Coordinates of C-alpha atoms in Angstrom, one line a residue:
X1 CA 49.2 71.7 -64.3
X2 CA 46.0 74.0 -63.1
X3 CA 47.1 76.3 -60.2
X4 CA 44.5 77.9 -58.1
X5 CA 45.0 80.6 -55.6
X6 CA 42.8 80.7 -52.7
X7 CA 43.0 84.1 -50.8
X8 CA 41.3 86.6 -49.3
X9 CA 42.5 90.0 -47.3
X10 CA 40.4 88.8 -44.1
X11 CA 41.0 85.6 -41.8
X12 CA 38.5 82.8 -40.7
X13 CA 36.5 82.4 -43.9
X14 CA 37.4 79.3 -45.0
X15 CA 40.5 79.5 -47.0
X16 CA 42.6 76.3 -45.5
X17 CA 39.0 74.3 -45.2
X18 CA 38.6 75.1 -49.6
X19 CA 41.9 74.3 -50.2
X20 CA 42.3 70.9 -48.6
X21 CA 38.3 70.4 -49.3
X22 CA 39.0 70.7 -53.1
X23 CA 42.5 68.9 -52.7
X24 CA 41.2 65.6 -51.3
X25 CA 38.3 66.0 -54.0
X26 CA 40.8 66.0 -57.3
X27 CA 43.3 63.5 -55.6
X28 CA 40.1 60.9 -55.3
X29 CA 39.3 61.5 -59.2
X30 CA 43.0 60.6 -59.4
X31 CA 44.7 64.1 -60.1
X32 CA 48.0 64.7 -58.5
X33 CA 47.9 67.3 -56.2
X34 CA 49.8 69.7 -54.6
X35 CA 49.2 71.7 -52.0
X36 CA 51.4 75.1 -51.0
X37 CA 51.4 76.7 -47.5
X38 CA 52.7 79.9 -47.8
X39 CA 51.2 81.3 -44.5
X40 CA 53.1 81.4 -41.1
X41 CA 50.8 79.9 -39.2
X42 CA 50.7 77.0 -41.2
X43 CA 47.3 75.8 -40.7
X44 CA 47.3 73.4 -44.4
X45 CA 51.3 72.2 -42.9
X46 CA 49.6 71.0 -39.2
X47 CA 46.4 69.9 -41.5
X48 CA 48.6 66.7 -42.6
X49 CA 50.1 66.2 -39.4
X50 CA 53.4 68.0 -40.1
X51 CA 55.1 70.7 -37.0
X52 CA 56.8 73.4 -39.7
X53 CA 59.2 73.9 -36.4
X54 CA 60.7 70.0 -37.0
X55 CA 60.7 70.6 -41.0
X56 CA 64.4 70.3 -43.0
X57 CA 62.6 72.1 -45.6
X58 CA 59.7 74.1 -46.4
X59 CA 58.3 76.8 -48.7
X60 CA 60.4 79.4 -47.2
X61 CA 63.6 77.3 -48.8
X62 CA 62.3 78.5 -52.4
X63 CA 61.9 82.0 -51.6
X64 CA 64.9 82.0 -50.2
X65 CA 66.7 80.5 -53.2
X66 CA 65.0 83.5 -55.3
X67 CA 65.8 83.5 -59.0
X68 CA 68.3 80.1 -58.6
X69 CA 64.8 78.2 -57.6
X70 CA 65.1 75.1 -59.4
X71 CA 63.4 71.6 -59.8
X72 CA 65.9 70.0 -57.4
X73 CA 64.7 72.6 -54.8
X74 CA 61.3 72.2 -54.9
X75 CA 61.4 68.7 -55.1
X76 CA 63.2 68.8 -51.3
X77 CA 60.4 70.7 -50.3
X78 CA 57.6 68.6 -51.2
X79 CA 56.1 66.0 -48.8
X80 CA 53.8 62.9 -49.7
X81 CA 50.7 63.3 -47.4
X82 CA 49.4 59.7 -45.9
X83 CA 46.7 60.3 -48.9
X84 CA 46.8 58.9 -52.3
X85 CA 48.0 61.8 -55.4
X86 CA 48.4 64.1 -52.3
X87 CA 51.4 65.9 -51.2
X88 CA 52.0 69.2 -49.6
X89 CA 54.5 71.9 -49.4
X90 CA 54.7 73.1 -46.0
X91 CA 55.3 76.5 -44.3
X92 CA 57.0 77.5 -40.9
X93 CA 56.7 80.7 -38.8
X94 CA 59.8 82.3 -41.2
X95 CA 57.5 83.1 -43.5
X96 CA 57.0 86.0 -41.4
X97 CA 60.3 88.0 -41.9
X98 CA 60.1 86.9 -45.8
X99 CA 59.0 90.8 -46.3
X100 CA 61.1 92.4 -44.1
X101 CA 64.3 90.3 -45.5
X102 CA 64.0 89.8 -48.8
X103 CA 60.8 92.1 -50.0
X104 CA 62.8 94.6 -51.4
X105 CA 65.2 92.4 -53.8
X106 CA 63.9 92.2 -57.6
X107 CA 62.4 89.6 -58.9
X108 CA 61.0 88.6 -55.8
X109 CA 57.3 88.6 -57.5
X110 CA 57.5 85.3 -59.8
X111 CA 59.5 83.1 -57.6
X112 CA 56.6 80.9 -57.1
X113 CA 55.7 80.9 -60.7
X114 CA 59.6 79.8 -61.4
X115 CA 59.4 77.2 -59.1
X116 CA 56.4 75.5 -60.4
X117 CA 56.8 75.8 -63.7
X118 CA 60.3 73.2 -62.8
X119 CA 57.6 70.9 -61.5
X120 CA 54.6 71.7 -64.1
X121 CA 54.8 67.7 -65.5
X122 CA 54.6 66.6 -61.7
X123 CA 51.5 67.8 -60.9
X124 CA 47.9 68.1 -62.3
X125 CA 46.4 70.9 -60.0
X126 CA 48.3 72.8 -57.4
X127 CA 46.2 74.8 -54.6
X128 CA 47.7 77.3 -52.8
X129 CA 46.6 78.6 -49.2
X130 CA 48.0 82.2 -48.6
X131 CA 47.8 84.1 -45.6
X132 CA 45.3 87.3 -45.1
X133 CA 48.1 89.7 -45.5
X134 CA 49.6 91.7 -48.4
X135 CA 52.9 91.4 -49.6
X136 CA 55.4 88.7 -51.2
X137 CA 53.5 86.1 -50.5
X138 CA 50.7 87.2 -51.7
X139 CA 51.9 88.5 -55.0
X140 CA 53.7 85.6 -55.5
X141 CA 50.5 83.3 -55.5
X142 CA 48.4 85.3 -57.0
X143 CA 51.0 86.1 -60.1
X144 CA 51.6 82.2 -60.6
X145 CA 47.8 81.2 -60.8
X146 CA 45.4 79.9 -63.4
X147 CA 42.5 81.6 -60.9
X148 CA 42.0 82.8 -57.6
X149 CA 39.5 81.4 -55.6
X150 CA 38.4 83.7 -53.0
X151 CA 36.3 82.4 -50.2
X152 CA 33.8 84.9 -48.4
X153 CA 32.1 84.4 -44.7
X154 CA 28.1 85.1 -45.4
X155 CA 28.5 87.5 -42.8
X156 CA 28.4 92.0 -43.8
X157 CA 31.8 92.4 -42.4
X158 CA 33.6 89.8 -44.6
X159 CA 32.0 92.1 -47.6
X160 CA 34.4 94.9 -46.3
X161 CA 37.9 92.3 -46.6
X162 CA 36.6 91.4 -49.8
X163 CA 36.3 95.1 -51.1
X164 CA 40.0 95.0 -49.9
X165 CA 41.2 91.8 -51.7
X166 CA 39.7 93.3 -54.8
X167 CA 41.3 96.3 -55.2
X168 CA 44.6 93.9 -54.4
X169 CA 43.8 91.8 -56.7
X170 CA 42.9 94.7 -59.2
X171 CA 46.0 96.7 -58.8
X172 CA 48.2 93.2 -59.5
X173 CA 46.7 92.7 -62.7
X174 CA 47.4 96.5 -63.7
X175 CA 51.1 96.2 -62.7
X176 CA 50.8 92.4 -64.4
X177 CA 49.3 94.2 -67.1
X178 CA 47.5 90.9 -67.3
X179 CA 43.9 89.2 -66.5
X180 CA 43.5 87.0 -63.5
X181 CA 39.9 85.1 -63.5
X182 CA 38.6 84.9 -59.8
X183 CA 35.4 83.1 -58.4
X184 CA 33.8 83.9 -55.5
X185 CA 33.3 81.5 -52.7
X186 CA 30.4 82.1 -50.2
X187 CA 31.2 80.1 -47.1
X188 CA 30.0 79.4 -43.5
X189 CA 26.2 79.9 -44.4
X190 CA 23.9 79.3 -41.8
X191 CA 20.7 79.0 -43.6
X192 CA 18.5 79.9 -40.5
X193 CA 20.2 83.4 -40.1
X194 CA 18.8 86.5 -42.6
X195 CA 22.0 87.9 -42.4
X196 CA 23.4 85.2 -44.5
X197 CA 20.7 84.9 -46.9
X198 CA 21.1 89.2 -46.9
X199 CA 25.0 88.9 -47.3
X200 CA 24.8 86.3 -50.2
X201 CA 22.4 88.5 -52.3
X202 CA 25.2 91.8 -51.4
X203 CA 27.6 89.2 -52.9
X204 CA 25.5 88.6 -55.6
X205 CA 24.5 91.9 -56.8
X206 CA 27.9 93.4 -56.5
X207 CA 30.0 90.9 -58.4
X208 CA 27.3 89.5 -60.2
X209 CA 28.5 86.1 -61.9
X210 CA 32.1 86.0 -60.4
X211 CA 29.9 84.2 -57.4
X212 CA 29.6 80.9 -57.4
X213 CA 26.0 79.9 -57.7
X214 CA 25.8 78.0 -54.7
X215 CA 27.3 78.2 -50.5
X216 CA 29.6 76.4 -48.6
X217 CA 27.5 75.7 -45.4
X218 CA 28.3 76.0 -41.7
X219 CA 29.0 72.2 -41.4
X220 CA 30.8 71.0 -37.9
X221 CA 32.2 67.6 -40.0
X222 CA 34.5 70.0 -41.4
X223 CA 36.3 70.6 -37.6
X224 CA 36.0 66.7 -37.0
X225 CA 38.1 66.4 -40.6
X226 CA 40.2 68.7 -39.4
X227 CA 40.7 67.3 -35.8
X228 CA 41.5 64.0 -37.6
X229 CA 43.8 65.5 -40.3
X230 CA 41.8 63.8 -42.8
X231 CA 40.2 65.5 -46.2
X232 CA 36.6 65.9 -45.4
X233 CA 35.8 64.3 -48.4
X234 CA 37.8 61.5 -46.9
X235 CA 36.0 62.1 -43.5
X236 CA 32.6 62.5 -44.2
X237 CA 31.6 61.9 -48.2
X238 CA 28.2 62.7 -47.5
X239 CA 28.1 65.7 -45.4
X240 CA 26.0 68.3 -46.7
X241 CA 29.5 70.5 -46.5
X242 CA 31.3 67.6 -48.7
X243 CA 28.7 67.7 -51.2
X244 CA 28.5 71.4 -51.9
X245 CA 32.6 71.4 -52.5
X246 CA 31.8 68.5 -55.1
X247 CA 29.4 70.9 -56.5
X248 CA 32.2 73.7 -56.3
X249 CA 34.7 71.4 -58.2
X250 CA 32.6 70.7 -60.8
X251 CA 31.7 74.5 -61.6
X252 CA 35.7 75.5 -61.7
X253 CA 36.4 72.6 -63.6
X254 CA 34.4 73.5 -66.6
X255 CA 35.7 76.8 -65.8
X256 CA 38.7 75.8 -66.9
X257 CA 37.6 73.9 -70.0
X258 CA 36.4 76.9 -70.9

């Protein structure tokens, strides 16, 4: 089971779109895919047609269980979507209280890792959509993944958010004593603007080979797919945005093969 965490400490950079787009493409490959929504805003949950306030179980139950998390609870919290091979563990607003309620308890940084270990034979890929806030949710998501995917909007202010994200990643790596490979994904690229090109050049200049050598363009089909609550690859398989995510997925799978 391969786990990818999609994270950035700046909002609006395309984290949920990246999660859904890659998940849809993987599911079409016949991979068994689990998407985990750890954002209290529950955008990923709503994307797949679930109302977070009407759910019996959610990822909040997993964190509430703490060290007692087990396979039975994980499976209770996972919902099948209407798309083949694609399941979701939904979020609720209660996640916003997690740090205040449980953040000081020992061992809370590895809850998700324990939970995923209990269902590792059920899925080929897990993608975790993370809120743009450093806390127990982000710590868990970074601790349990094989690779961190960092979408970065190609505009200058987004570079500041990336700097924060990289400091967080390095801090967690130091505390855990283990490397966490990462891939920076340029998103919302607008070839008509000089700002997008200059930001891309700055990304490559600063982070080198850690930056994917493609970019995800601005594509209105992403918004249309979201409105239809359908993965972009199923809604508009030939759109330029989907073709870009196909190239990204090939790159990521090659990295996993080493």
